[in-house]
């Protein structure tokens, strides 16, 4: 790993001067990666039909086997049976488990939102009671936030918890919808309305009044249990309150931030799997007397898929490394307080990786041609499984608003000007300069920024973030150099076009509008590379190696 100057959009806000960051795995990380690959190949994928038929006994057995390898408790402290390995290692595990189809969804929910609330918000008794069971896979965890009328507005909960002074118990009533692991979970983190506000409760499956609805019939991820959690006069004593009464929203939002980063890593694994399937099929399928991977348009698809993976990989490992550095510098007790600074980063990762995954599996299916539409080909399942990732743990639209609002809240033109002055890479410098012009334009009035323009801001912030992280890691190989250059050029062009459109849309004075547009046209952008040749080189390199190896 190389030690690099922090190049995040908010260096002074994050309080980190240097961070160790690389997408290259260490020997220990490679060993864990190989262990997971073997587990998935031998224990998960051959049994997908049974798992998709909701064989709960088999699913629990596999969860326990994964737990016995220590993978369930990657972020659980050692004193409670975990690895205490940090966000990077947790991300690597999630990425490699991303090959495990819908089983990876069950795994990620358990090891993420099903476990981390106890790590960061549980008291000592709760940690001792639940974390060893969750880390070992003896118990399966779930997270119950969504309701029929509370989707994107997740905190608009109608589930209630009322305190009975005489009996000294809380009584919970309500329904939680689309709960992953619903039928296999032993314990749920449940959010309910109290007189003091949203509060988190620990609800065990065995408690009286807890029941589970039928399995939902889904488009994809059929091997993960999804059902309604029904709460009817469930009585809990005060020991089952997680965190502080009335501050459940604090738990929900912070844990969702971490979940978004974990999903990004899982999506990267699934994306690599789709690329490998596409290259393998393309090397076997012949048309017009040649393997189809020899055709230019197929090679362009492969290069675009690989570059999209590289974008997601760089941003995810970079963000995870920033979080790990904060854990080192500030300790676990202060970590959650600092995590709010990373809501933008986590949302960037979620949007980027999930939308890249959709493009990648779509192109992988296209390379398979008509066979990709047939269920006997694995890419058909990947195509269906991928779609959920733009919906759960915050839709792409909600995450874009999170990115924009965080950026607009934490940034002003002076801060951006400082970063522009210090930026040495001309593409990134111009990207930030254009972002600053966009910021000036959308915030020139007194009105709240329209959601459409917030979306434009969010996409531009994402593009700059990707440029930063891709450029940092670009000297790893000739392939990564070419991918990084493609990203710098293509992202800058997108930001340039958005800036022009924002100016035309919001600057009413025609003279001022033309002045702003002229300033943009005067930017001296470096000569571009032969992007078509670069993509051909990238594709041929990956085809020779049979997958994503950068």
Short mmCIF file of C-alpha atoms in Angstrom, two decimals:
data_model
loop_
_atom_site.label_atom_id
_atom_site.label_comp_id
_atom_site.label_asym_id
_atom_site.label_seq_id
_atom_site.Cartn_x
_atom_site.Cartn_y
_atom_site.Cartn_z
CA UNK A 1 0.00 0.00 0.00
CA UNK A 2 1.22 3.47 -0.77
CA UNK A 3 0.91 6.42 1.58
CA UNK A 4 -0.80 9.24 -0.24
CA UNK A 5 -1.98 12.74 0.51
CA UNK A 6 -5.69 12.70 1.19
CA UNK A 7 -7.46 13.92 -1.91
CA UNK A 8 -11.05 13.78 -0.73
CA UNK A 9 -13.33 16.73 -1.43
CA UNK A 10 -13.29 17.72 2.24
CA UNK A 11 -9.74 17.16 3.56
CA UNK A 12 -9.95 19.76 6.30
CA UNK A 13 -13.40 18.53 7.34
CA UNK A 14 -12.27 14.93 7.60
CA UNK A 15 -9.17 15.84 9.59
CA UNK A 16 -6.86 13.35 7.87
CA UNK A 17 -3.61 14.41 6.23
CA UNK A 18 -2.45 11.02 4.95
CA UNK A 19 -4.12 7.69 4.38
CA UNK A 20 -2.88 4.26 3.28
CA UNK A 21 -4.82 3.34 0.18
CA UNK A 22 -4.49 0.74 -2.56
CA UNK A 23 -6.74 -1.68 -4.41
CA UNK A 24 -3.92 -4.24 -4.31
CA UNK A 25 -4.56 -6.94 -1.71
CA UNK A 26 -1.93 -7.93 0.85
CA UNK A 27 -0.96 -11.59 1.31
CA UNK A 28 -3.36 -11.98 4.25
CA UNK A 29 -6.15 -10.35 2.25
CA UNK A 30 -5.45 -12.62 -0.71
CA UNK A 31 -5.63 -15.66 1.57
CA UNK A 32 -9.04 -14.61 2.90
CA UNK A 33 -10.16 -13.88 -0.64
CA UNK A 34 -9.20 -17.38 -1.81
CA UNK A 35 -10.91 -18.94 1.21
CA UNK A 36 -14.16 -17.16 0.36
CA UNK A 37 -13.93 -18.10 -3.32
CA UNK A 38 -13.54 -21.74 -2.34
CA UNK A 39 -16.45 -21.50 0.09
CA UNK A 40 -18.71 -19.91 -2.53
CA UNK A 41 -17.72 -22.40 -5.24
CA UNK A 42 -18.15 -25.46 -3.04
CA UNK A 43 -20.84 -24.57 -0.53
CA UNK A 44 -23.06 -21.87 -2.04
CA UNK A 45 -23.38 -21.84 -5.83
CA UNK A 46 -23.96 -25.62 -6.26
CA UNK A 47 -26.91 -25.31 -3.84
CA UNK A 48 -28.56 -22.18 -5.27
CA UNK A 49 -31.69 -24.05 -6.37
CA UNK A 50 -32.29 -25.23 -2.80
CA UNK A 51 -31.54 -21.81 -1.37
CA UNK A 52 -33.88 -20.15 -3.86
CA UNK A 53 -36.58 -22.65 -2.84
CA UNK A 54 -36.19 -21.25 0.70
CA UNK A 55 -34.56 -24.21 2.35
CA UNK A 56 -34.17 -22.38 5.66
CA UNK A 57 -32.35 -25.28 7.32
CA UNK A 58 -29.67 -25.23 4.61
CA UNK A 59 -29.42 -21.45 4.69
CA UNK A 60 -28.90 -21.38 8.46
CA UNK A 61 -26.33 -24.15 8.13
CA UNK A 62 -24.39 -22.18 5.53
CA UNK A 63 -24.57 -19.01 7.63
CA UNK A 64 -23.09 -20.91 10.55
CA UNK A 65 -20.32 -22.35 8.36
CA UNK A 66 -19.45 -18.85 7.18
CA UNK A 67 -19.48 -17.72 10.82
CA UNK A 68 -17.10 -20.51 11.82
CA UNK A 69 -14.57 -19.05 9.36
CA UNK A 70 -14.80 -15.73 11.21
CA UNK A 71 -16.38 -13.91 8.27
CA UNK A 72 -19.60 -12.96 10.08
CA UNK A 73 -17.81 -10.92 12.70
CA UNK A 74 -15.29 -9.01 10.62
CA UNK A 75 -16.17 -5.74 12.37
CA UNK A 76 -17.02 -7.24 15.76
CA UNK A 77 -14.43 -6.64 18.52
CA UNK A 78 -12.23 -9.62 19.38
CA UNK A 79 -13.51 -9.76 22.97
CA UNK A 80 -16.95 -10.71 21.58
CA UNK A 81 -15.64 -13.30 19.15
CA UNK A 82 -15.03 -11.13 16.10
CA UNK A 83 -12.03 -10.27 13.92
CA UNK A 84 -12.09 -6.50 14.63
CA UNK A 85 -10.68 -6.14 11.14
CA UNK A 86 -11.86 -2.71 10.00
CA UNK A 87 -13.81 -1.39 7.02
CA UNK A 88 -11.32 -2.37 4.33
CA UNK A 89 -11.25 -6.03 5.37
CA UNK A 90 -15.00 -6.03 5.85
CA UNK A 91 -15.28 -4.64 2.33
CA UNK A 92 -12.99 -7.29 0.87
CA UNK A 93 -15.10 -10.00 2.49
CA UNK A 94 -18.31 -8.41 1.16
CA UNK A 95 -16.80 -8.14 -2.33
CA UNK A 96 -15.79 -11.77 -2.47
CA UNK A 97 -19.13 -12.84 -1.02
CA UNK A 98 -20.70 -10.83 -3.84
CA UNK A 99 -20.10 -13.91 -6.02
CA UNK A 100 -22.50 -15.87 -3.81
CA UNK A 101 -25.69 -14.70 -5.54
CA UNK A 102 -28.60 -13.96 -3.21
CA UNK A 103 -26.84 -15.67 -0.31
CA UNK A 104 -24.57 -12.63 -0.24
CA UNK A 105 -27.60 -10.44 0.51
CA UNK A 106 -28.43 -12.54 3.58
CA UNK A 107 -24.78 -12.43 4.61
CA UNK A 108 -24.39 -8.67 4.16
CA UNK A 109 -27.56 -7.84 6.06
CA UNK A 110 -26.53 -10.10 8.94
CA UNK A 111 -22.91 -8.92 9.17
CA UNK A 112 -23.85 -5.28 8.54
CA UNK A 113 -27.11 -3.78 9.76
CA UNK A 114 -27.99 -6.97 11.65
CA UNK A 115 -24.82 -6.82 13.78
CA UNK A 116 -23.24 -3.35 13.76
CA UNK A 117 -26.00 -1.64 15.80
CA UNK A 118 -24.88 -3.75 18.78
CA UNK A 119 -21.20 -2.96 18.11
CA UNK A 120 -21.67 0.81 18.06
CA UNK A 121 -24.76 1.40 20.19
CA UNK A 122 -25.17 -1.61 22.47
CA UNK A 123 -24.35 -1.51 26.17
CA UNK A 124 -21.97 -4.06 27.64
CA UNK A 125 -24.73 -6.51 28.59
CA UNK A 126 -26.23 -6.37 25.09
CA UNK A 127 -22.85 -6.85 23.45
CA UNK A 128 -22.08 -9.85 25.64
CA UNK A 129 -25.50 -11.34 25.05
CA UNK A 130 -25.79 -10.95 21.28
CA UNK A 131 -22.44 -10.33 19.57
CA UNK A 132 -20.80 -13.74 20.21
CA UNK A 133 -23.85 -15.52 18.76
CA UNK A 134 -24.02 -13.20 15.76
CA UNK A 135 -20.27 -13.31 15.07
CA UNK A 136 -20.21 -17.11 15.14
CA UNK A 137 -23.27 -17.51 12.91
CA UNK A 138 -25.09 -19.37 15.70
CA UNK A 139 -27.72 -16.66 15.45
CA UNK A 140 -28.81 -14.71 12.36
CA UNK A 141 -29.53 -11.00 12.65
CA UNK A 142 -31.97 -8.73 10.81
CA UNK A 143 -32.84 -5.05 10.67
CA UNK A 144 -36.45 -3.85 10.71
CA UNK A 145 -36.90 -0.25 9.57
CA UNK A 146 -39.07 -0.19 6.41
CA UNK A 147 -42.86 -0.15 6.64
CA UNK A 148 -45.67 -0.21 4.07
CA UNK A 149 -46.00 3.59 4.21
CA UNK A 150 -42.39 4.39 5.13
CA UNK A 151 -40.04 3.54 2.28
CA UNK A 152 -37.67 6.35 1.29
CA UNK A 153 -39.09 8.34 4.21
CA UNK A 154 -37.81 5.58 6.47
CA UNK A 155 -38.40 7.43 9.74
CA UNK A 156 -42.12 7.97 9.08
CA UNK A 157 -42.78 4.94 11.23
CA UNK A 158 -46.25 3.91 12.37
CA UNK A 159 -44.97 1.05 14.52
CA UNK A 160 -45.46 2.14 18.12
CA UNK A 161 -43.81 1.36 21.43
CA UNK A 162 -45.72 2.45 24.53
CA UNK A 163 -44.33 2.38 28.04
CA UNK A 164 -46.47 0.70 30.70
CA UNK A 165 -45.41 2.18 34.01
CA UNK A 166 -47.28 -0.38 36.07
CA UNK A 167 -45.82 -3.44 34.30
CA UNK A 168 -42.49 -1.73 33.57
CA UNK A 169 -42.52 -2.91 29.95
CA UNK A 170 -42.65 -1.50 26.45
CA UNK A 171 -45.48 -2.78 24.25
CA UNK A 172 -44.71 -2.85 20.51
CA UNK A 173 -47.32 -2.98 17.76
CA UNK A 174 -46.90 -2.67 14.02
CA UNK A 175 -45.56 -4.25 10.85
CA UNK A 176 -42.14 -3.99 9.25
CA UNK A 177 -42.05 -4.71 5.54
CA UNK A 178 -39.51 -6.38 3.24
CA UNK A 179 -37.26 -7.55 6.07
CA UNK A 180 -34.24 -9.44 4.77
CA UNK A 181 -33.51 -12.65 6.72
CA UNK A 182 -37.03 -12.45 8.18
CA UNK A 183 -37.61 -16.23 8.30
CA UNK A 184 -34.10 -17.25 9.40
CA UNK A 185 -33.33 -14.49 11.90
CA UNK A 186 -33.16 -15.05 15.63
CA UNK A 187 -33.09 -11.36 16.53
CA UNK A 188 -34.20 -8.10 14.93
CA UNK A 189 -33.25 -4.47 15.48
CA UNK A 190 -36.71 -2.84 15.35
CA UNK A 191 -37.42 0.89 15.10
CA UNK A 192 -40.65 2.17 16.68
CA UNK A 193 -42.25 5.48 17.60
CA UNK A 194 -42.30 6.42 21.28
CA UNK A 195 -43.46 9.60 22.98
CA UNK A 196 -39.83 10.72 22.96
CA UNK A 197 -39.31 9.90 19.27
CA UNK A 198 -38.02 6.99 17.16
CA UNK A 199 -36.35 4.36 19.36
CA UNK A 200 -34.45 1.17 18.51
CA UNK A 201 -35.40 -2.09 20.25
CA UNK A 202 -33.88 -5.56 20.31
CA UNK A 203 -36.62 -8.07 19.51
CA UNK A 204 -35.98 -11.80 19.59
CA UNK A 205 -37.92 -14.14 17.33
CA UNK A 206 -39.01 -16.25 20.32
CA UNK A 207 -40.75 -13.33 22.06
CA UNK A 208 -44.52 -13.63 22.39
CA UNK A 209 -46.39 -11.65 19.75
CA UNK A 210 -43.64 -11.88 17.11
CA UNK A 211 -44.64 -13.55 13.84
CA UNK A 212 -43.45 -13.59 10.24
CA UNK A 213 -45.55 -13.20 7.09
CA UNK A 214 -45.18 -15.31 3.93
CA UNK A 215 -42.16 -15.00 1.66
CA UNK A 216 -42.42 -12.18 -0.83
CA UNK A 217 -42.40 -13.16 -4.51
CA UNK A 218 -39.49 -11.20 -5.95
CA UNK A 219 -37.90 -10.49 -9.30
CA UNK A 220 -34.48 -11.55 -8.05
CA UNK A 221 -32.41 -12.37 -4.93
CA UNK A 222 -34.78 -15.29 -4.44
CA UNK A 223 -32.33 -17.12 -2.18
CA UNK A 224 -32.62 -14.51 0.58
CA UNK A 225 -35.63 -14.52 2.87
CA UNK A 226 -37.81 -11.41 2.51
CA UNK A 227 -41.02 -11.14 4.52
CA UNK A 228 -43.04 -8.94 6.88
CA UNK A 229 -42.21 -8.83 10.58
CA UNK A 230 -45.46 -8.63 12.53
CA UNK A 231 -45.49 -7.25 16.08
CA UNK A 232 -48.65 -7.76 18.15
CA UNK A 233 -48.49 -6.56 21.75
CA UNK A 234 -44.84 -7.59 22.04
CA UNK A 235 -43.71 -6.80 25.58
CA UNK A 236 -40.09 -5.80 26.17
CA UNK A 237 -38.34 -4.67 29.30
CA UNK A 238 -35.93 -1.73 29.33
CA UNK A 239 -32.95 -4.00 28.72
CA UNK A 240 -34.17 -4.40 25.13
CA UNK A 241 -33.81 -0.70 24.30
CA UNK A 242 -30.81 -0.21 22.01
CA UNK A 243 -29.08 3.13 22.45
CA UNK A 244 -31.00 6.08 23.85
CA UNK A 245 -34.78 6.43 23.93
CA UNK A 246 -35.89 8.85 21.23
CA UNK A 247 -32.60 8.70 19.33
CA UNK A 248 -33.25 5.70 17.13
CA UNK A 249 -32.98 7.89 14.04
CA UNK A 250 -29.32 8.45 14.94
CA UNK A 251 -28.74 4.70 14.91
CA UNK A 252 -30.73 4.16 11.72
CA UNK A 253 -29.01 6.82 9.64
CA UNK A 254 -25.46 6.04 10.75
CA UNK A 255 -25.83 2.29 10.30
CA UNK A 256 -27.34 2.87 6.85
CA UNK A 257 -24.23 4.85 5.89
CA UNK A 258 -22.05 1.83 6.66
CA UNK A 259 -24.52 -0.48 4.90
CA UNK A 260 -24.25 1.59 1.72
CA UNK A 261 -20.49 1.14 1.63
CA UNK A 262 -20.82 -2.60 2.26
CA UNK A 263 -23.34 -2.93 -0.59
CA UNK A 264 -20.91 -1.12 -2.88
CA UNK A 265 -18.23 -3.72 -2.16
CA UNK A 266 -20.71 -6.55 -2.75
CA UNK A 267 -21.73 -4.97 -6.06
CA UNK A 268 -18.09 -4.83 -7.11
CA UNK A 269 -17.79 -8.59 -6.56
CA UNK A 270 -20.94 -9.27 -8.57
CA UNK A 271 -19.68 -6.96 -11.34
CA UNK A 272 -16.40 -8.86 -11.58
CA UNK A 273 -18.34 -12.11 -11.74
CA UNK A 274 -20.47 -10.78 -14.62
CA UNK A 275 -17.37 -9.64 -16.51
CA UNK A 276 -15.71 -13.02 -16.06
CA UNK A 277 -18.83 -14.80 -17.37
CA UNK A 278 -18.93 -12.47 -20.38
CA UNK A 279 -15.28 -13.02 -21.28
CA UNK A 280 -15.56 -16.78 -20.79
CA UNK A 281 -18.62 -16.98 -23.03
CA UNK A 282 -17.06 -14.63 -25.59
CA UNK A 283 -13.99 -16.86 -25.82
CA UNK A 284 -16.18 -19.91 -26.48
CA UNK A 285 -18.85 -18.44 -28.76
CA UNK A 286 -17.94 -18.24 -32.45
CA UNK A 287 -19.65 -16.20 -35.15
CA UNK A 288 -18.43 -15.64 -38.71
CA UNK A 289 -15.56 -18.04 -37.99
CA UNK A 290 -14.11 -16.07 -35.04
CA UNK A 291 -14.50 -15.95 -31.27
CA UNK A 292 -16.76 -12.98 -30.57
CA UNK A 293 -14.26 -11.41 -28.15
CA UNK A 294 -12.16 -10.63 -31.23
CA UNK A 295 -14.76 -8.18 -32.51
CA UNK A 296 -14.22 -4.48 -31.80
CA UNK A 297 -17.68 -3.70 -30.44
CA UNK A 298 -17.46 -6.60 -27.97
CA UNK A 299 -14.01 -5.43 -26.87
CA UNK A 300 -15.39 -1.93 -26.32
CA UNK A 301 -18.08 -3.37 -24.05
CA UNK A 302 -15.47 -5.32 -22.07
CA UNK A 303 -13.29 -2.21 -21.66
CA UNK A 304 -16.26 -0.11 -20.51
CA UNK A 305 -17.30 -2.82 -18.03
CA UNK A 306 -13.78 -3.07 -16.62
CA UNK A 307 -13.40 0.69 -16.34
CA UNK A 308 -16.70 0.92 -14.49
CA UNK A 309 -15.47 -1.74 -12.04
CA UNK A 310 -12.23 0.18 -11.58
CA UNK A 311 -14.21 3.35 -10.71
CA UNK A 312 -16.24 1.54 -8.08
CA UNK A 313 -13.24 -0.33 -6.72
CA UNK A 314 -11.10 2.79 -6.31
CA UNK A 315 -13.83 4.78 -4.56
CA UNK A 316 -14.84 1.95 -2.23
CA UNK A 317 -11.30 1.11 -1.11
CA UNK A 318 -10.50 4.79 -0.73
CA UNK A 319 -13.54 5.48 1.45
CA UNK A 320 -12.95 2.36 3.53
CA UNK A 321 -9.35 3.43 4.08
CA UNK A 322 -10.46 6.88 5.22
CA UNK A 323 -12.87 5.31 7.72
CA UNK A 324 -10.20 2.93 8.99
CA UNK A 325 -7.79 5.83 9.46
CA UNK A 326 -10.41 7.62 11.54
CA UNK A 327 -10.83 4.49 13.65
CA UNK A 328 -7.07 4.47 14.24
CA UNK A 329 -6.83 8.20 14.95
CA UNK A 330 -9.96 8.68 17.02
CA UNK A 331 -10.95 5.27 18.42
CA UNK A 332 -14.18 3.30 18.10
CA UNK A 333 -15.99 5.32 20.76
CA UNK A 334 -15.72 8.50 18.68
CA UNK A 335 -16.17 6.81 15.32
CA UNK A 336 -19.94 7.11 15.05
CA UNK A 337 -19.78 10.80 15.92
CA UNK A 338 -17.38 11.28 13.02
CA UNK A 339 -19.30 9.01 10.65
CA UNK A 340 -21.78 11.75 9.76
CA UNK A 341 -18.96 13.42 7.84
CA UNK A 342 -18.93 10.43 5.51
CA UNK A 343 -22.61 10.28 4.55
CA UNK A 344 -21.71 11.81 1.19
CA UNK A 345 -18.86 9.36 0.61
CA UNK A 346 -20.98 6.32 1.47
CA UNK A 347 -23.83 7.48 -0.76
CA UNK A 348 -21.39 8.08 -3.63
CA UNK A 349 -20.21 4.50 -3.32
CA UNK A 350 -23.74 3.12 -3.19
CA UNK A 351 -24.95 4.98 -6.29
CA UNK A 352 -21.79 4.42 -8.31
CA UNK A 353 -21.39 0.70 -7.62
CA UNK A 354 -25.08 -0.21 -7.98
CA UNK A 355 -25.56 1.72 -11.22
CA UNK A 356 -22.28 0.39 -12.62
CA UNK A 357 -23.42 -3.13 -11.74
CA UNK A 358 -26.64 -2.67 -13.69
CA UNK A 359 -24.71 -1.55 -16.76
CA UNK A 360 -22.21 -4.39 -16.41
CA UNK A 361 -24.71 -7.23 -16.06
CA UNK A 362 -26.74 -5.76 -18.92
CA UNK A 363 -23.70 -5.77 -21.19
CA UNK A 364 -22.69 -9.23 -19.97
CA UNK A 365 -26.12 -10.51 -20.99
CA UNK A 366 -25.81 -8.69 -24.33
CA UNK A 367 -22.52 -10.45 -25.03
CA UNK A 368 -24.27 -13.76 -24.37
CA UNK A 369 -26.87 -12.82 -26.97
CA UNK A 370 -30.10 -14.83 -26.90
CA UNK A 371 -28.52 -17.40 -24.60
CA UNK A 372 -28.19 -14.76 -21.90
CA UNK A 373 -31.97 -14.62 -21.72
CA UNK A 374 -32.18 -18.32 -20.92
CA UNK A 375 -32.30 -19.44 -17.28
CA UNK A 376 -29.70 -22.17 -17.74
CA UNK A 377 -27.09 -19.44 -18.18
CA UNK A 378 -25.89 -17.87 -14.95
CA UNK A 379 -25.89 -14.34 -16.34
CA UNK A 380 -29.72 -14.43 -16.44
CA UNK A 381 -29.82 -14.75 -12.65
CA UNK A 382 -27.21 -12.00 -12.22
CA UNK A 383 -29.33 -9.70 -14.36
CA UNK A 384 -32.35 -10.20 -12.08
CA UNK A 385 -30.39 -10.14 -8.83
CA UNK A 386 -28.62 -6.89 -9.69
CA UNK A 387 -31.72 -4.71 -9.95
CA UNK A 388 -32.51 -4.53 -6.23
CA UNK A 389 -29.26 -2.73 -5.44
CA UNK A 390 -30.53 0.60 -6.77
CA UNK A 391 -33.51 0.33 -4.41
CA UNK A 392 -32.58 -0.97 -0.98
CA UNK A 393 -30.52 0.88 1.65
CA UNK A 394 -31.75 4.09 0.03
CA UNK A 395 -32.79 4.48 -3.60
CA UNK A 396 -30.39 6.10 -6.05
CA UNK A 397 -32.56 9.22 -5.91
CA UNK A 398 -32.42 9.46 -2.10
CA UNK A 399 -28.67 8.89 -2.13
CA UNK A 400 -28.19 11.59 -4.76
CA UNK A 401 -30.05 14.04 -2.53
CA UNK A 402 -27.84 12.98 0.38
CA UNK A 403 -24.73 13.68 -1.72
CA UNK A 404 -25.98 17.08 -2.88
CA UNK A 405 -27.23 18.22 0.53
CA UNK A 406 -24.02 17.16 2.24
CA UNK A 407 -21.95 18.95 -0.39
CA UNK A 408 -24.03 22.13 -0.24
CA UNK A 409 -23.99 22.09 3.57
CA UNK A 410 -20.25 21.59 3.96
CA UNK A 411 -18.98 23.52 0.97
CA UNK A 412 -18.68 27.09 -0.18
CA UNK A 413 -16.74 28.74 -2.97
CA UNK A 414 -13.80 29.66 -0.75
CA UNK A 415 -13.21 26.04 0.23
CA UNK A 416 -13.37 24.93 -3.37
CA UNK A 417 -11.01 27.69 -4.45
CA UNK A 418 -8.45 26.47 -1.92
CA UNK A 419 -8.67 22.94 -3.30
CA UNK A 420 -8.44 24.21 -6.88
CA UNK A 421 -5.23 26.11 -6.07
CA UNK A 422 -3.62 23.04 -4.48
CA UNK A 423 -4.73 20.52 -7.12
CA UNK A 424 -1.87 19.41 -9.38
CA UNK A 425 -3.78 17.17 -11.79
CA UNK A 426 -5.20 19.46 -14.46
CA UNK A 427 -8.29 17.32 -15.15
CA UNK A 428 -9.25 17.22 -11.48
CA UNK A 429 -8.46 20.92 -11.08
CA UNK A 430 -10.78 21.78 -13.96
CA UNK A 431 -13.40 19.39 -12.61
CA UNK A 432 -13.38 21.22 -9.27
CA UNK A 433 -13.33 24.60 -11.01
CA UNK A 434 -16.43 23.69 -13.03
CA UNK A 435 -18.07 22.30 -9.91
CA UNK A 436 -17.42 25.65 -8.25
CA UNK A 437 -19.07 27.50 -11.14
CA UNK A 438 -22.02 25.13 -10.83
CA UNK A 439 -22.15 25.75 -7.07
CA UNK A 440 -22.11 29.52 -7.59
CA UNK A 441 -24.93 29.28 -10.13
CA UNK A 442 -27.32 27.04 -8.18
CA UNK A 443 -26.87 28.93 -4.88
CA UNK A 444 -27.12 32.47 -6.31
CA UNK A 445 -30.76 32.86 -5.23
CA UNK A 446 -32.51 32.66 -1.90
CA UNK A 447 -34.71 29.70 -2.82
CA UNK A 448 -33.93 26.13 -1.87
CA UNK A 449 -32.05 24.34 -4.64
CA UNK A 450 -34.45 22.40 -6.88
CA UNK A 451 -34.11 18.61 -6.66
CA UNK A 452 -33.29 18.39 -10.37
CA UNK A 453 -30.29 20.68 -9.86
CA UNK A 454 -29.33 18.81 -6.70
CA UNK A 455 -29.17 15.70 -8.87
CA UNK A 456 -26.84 17.48 -11.31
CA UNK A 457 -24.65 18.60 -8.42
CA UNK A 458 -24.58 15.06 -7.01
CA UNK A 459 -23.53 13.53 -10.35
CA UNK A 460 -20.75 16.10 -10.71
CA UNK A 461 -19.50 15.56 -7.15
CA UNK A 462 -19.45 11.82 -7.86
CA UNK A 463 -17.47 12.38 -11.04
CA UNK A 464 -14.85 14.47 -9.22
CA UNK A 465 -14.63 11.94 -6.38
CA UNK A 466 -14.05 9.14 -8.91
CA UNK A 467 -11.40 11.19 -10.73
CA UNK A 468 -9.56 11.74 -7.46
CA UNK A 469 -9.57 8.10 -6.38
CA UNK A 470 -8.79 6.68 -9.83
CA UNK A 471 -5.85 9.02 -10.33
CA UNK A 472 -4.36 8.15 -6.94
CA UNK A 473 -4.20 4.46 -7.84
CA UNK A 474 -3.34 4.90 -11.53
CA UNK A 475 0.32 3.87 -11.39
CA UNK A 476 -0.46 0.27 -10.40
CA UNK A 477 -0.22 -1.07 -13.96
CA UNK A 478 -0.42 -0.03 -17.60
CA UNK A 479 -4.09 -1.04 -17.63
CA UNK A 480 -4.94 1.13 -14.61
CA UNK A 481 -3.07 4.07 -16.15
CA UNK A 482 -5.20 3.80 -19.26
CA UNK A 483 -8.39 3.34 -17.29
CA UNK A 484 -7.62 6.33 -15.09
CA UNK A 485 -6.94 8.51 -18.12
CA UNK A 486 -10.22 7.46 -19.72
CA UNK A 487 -12.02 8.29 -16.47
CA UNK A 488 -10.34 11.71 -16.19
CA UNK A 489 -11.26 12.64 -19.74
CA UNK A 490 -14.81 11.25 -19.82
CA UNK A 491 -15.75 12.55 -16.36
CA UNK A 492 -14.43 16.03 -17.13
CA UNK A 493 -16.45 16.14 -20.35
CA UNK A 494 -19.62 15.20 -18.43
CA UNK A 495 -19.01 17.89 -15.81
CA UNK A 496 -18.34 20.41 -18.58
CA UNK A 497 -21.65 19.68 -20.30
CA UNK A 498 -23.60 19.79 -17.03
CA UNK A 499 -22.05 23.14 -16.12
CA UNK A 500 -23.11 24.64 -19.45
CA UNK A 501 -26.65 23.36 -19.02
CA UNK A 502 -26.90 24.67 -15.45
CA UNK A 503 -25.74 28.12 -16.60
CA UNK A 504 -28.26 28.18 -19.46
CA UNK A 505 -31.04 27.01 -17.14
CA UNK A 506 -30.43 29.36 -14.21
CA UNK A 507 -28.63 32.50 -15.45
CA UNK A 508 -31.37 34.72 -16.91
CA UNK A 509 -29.23 37.68 -17.94
CA UNK A 510 -28.01 36.79 -21.43
CA UNK A 511 -24.81 38.84 -21.16
CA UNK A 512 -23.85 37.22 -17.85
CA UNK A 513 -24.81 33.83 -19.24
CA UNK A 514 -22.55 34.29 -22.27
CA UNK A 515 -19.73 35.57 -20.04
CA UNK A 516 -19.88 32.37 -17.95
CA UNK A 517 -20.01 30.17 -21.06
CA UNK A 518 -17.03 32.01 -22.60
CA UNK A 519 -14.99 31.46 -19.42
CA UNK A 520 -15.62 27.74 -19.72
CA UNK A 521 -14.65 27.66 -23.39
CA UNK A 522 -11.36 29.38 -22.54
CA UNK A 523 -10.20 26.49 -20.38
CA UNK A 524 -7.09 24.94 -21.91
CA UNK A 525 -7.77 21.23 -21.56
CA UNK A 526 -4.78 18.92 -22.26
CA UNK A 527 -4.61 16.81 -25.39
CA UNK A 528 -6.73 13.71 -25.20
CA UNK A 529 -5.40 10.20 -25.67
CA UNK A 530 -6.64 7.84 -28.37
CA UNK A 531 -9.45 6.52 -26.23
CA UNK A 532 -10.42 3.81 -28.73
CA UNK A 533 -6.92 2.38 -28.79
CA UNK A 534 -6.79 2.50 -24.98
CA UNK A 535 -10.06 0.59 -24.71
CA UNK A 536 -8.83 -2.00 -27.18
CA UNK A 537 -5.66 -2.48 -25.11
CA UNK A 538 -7.65 -2.79 -21.89
CA UNK A 539 -10.02 -5.34 -23.40
CA UNK A 540 -7.26 -7.48 -24.88
CA UNK A 541 -5.40 -7.53 -21.56
CA UNK A 542 -8.49 -8.68 -19.65
CA UNK A 543 -9.43 -11.24 -22.32
CA UNK A 544 -5.96 -12.81 -22.07
CA UNK A 545 -6.32 -13.08 -18.30
CA UNK A 546 -9.95 -14.23 -18.36
CA UNK A 547 -11.43 -11.58 -16.12
CA UNK A 548 -10.84 -8.44 -14.10
CA UNK A 549 -7.13 -8.43 -13.28
CA UNK A 550 -5.64 -4.94 -13.09
#
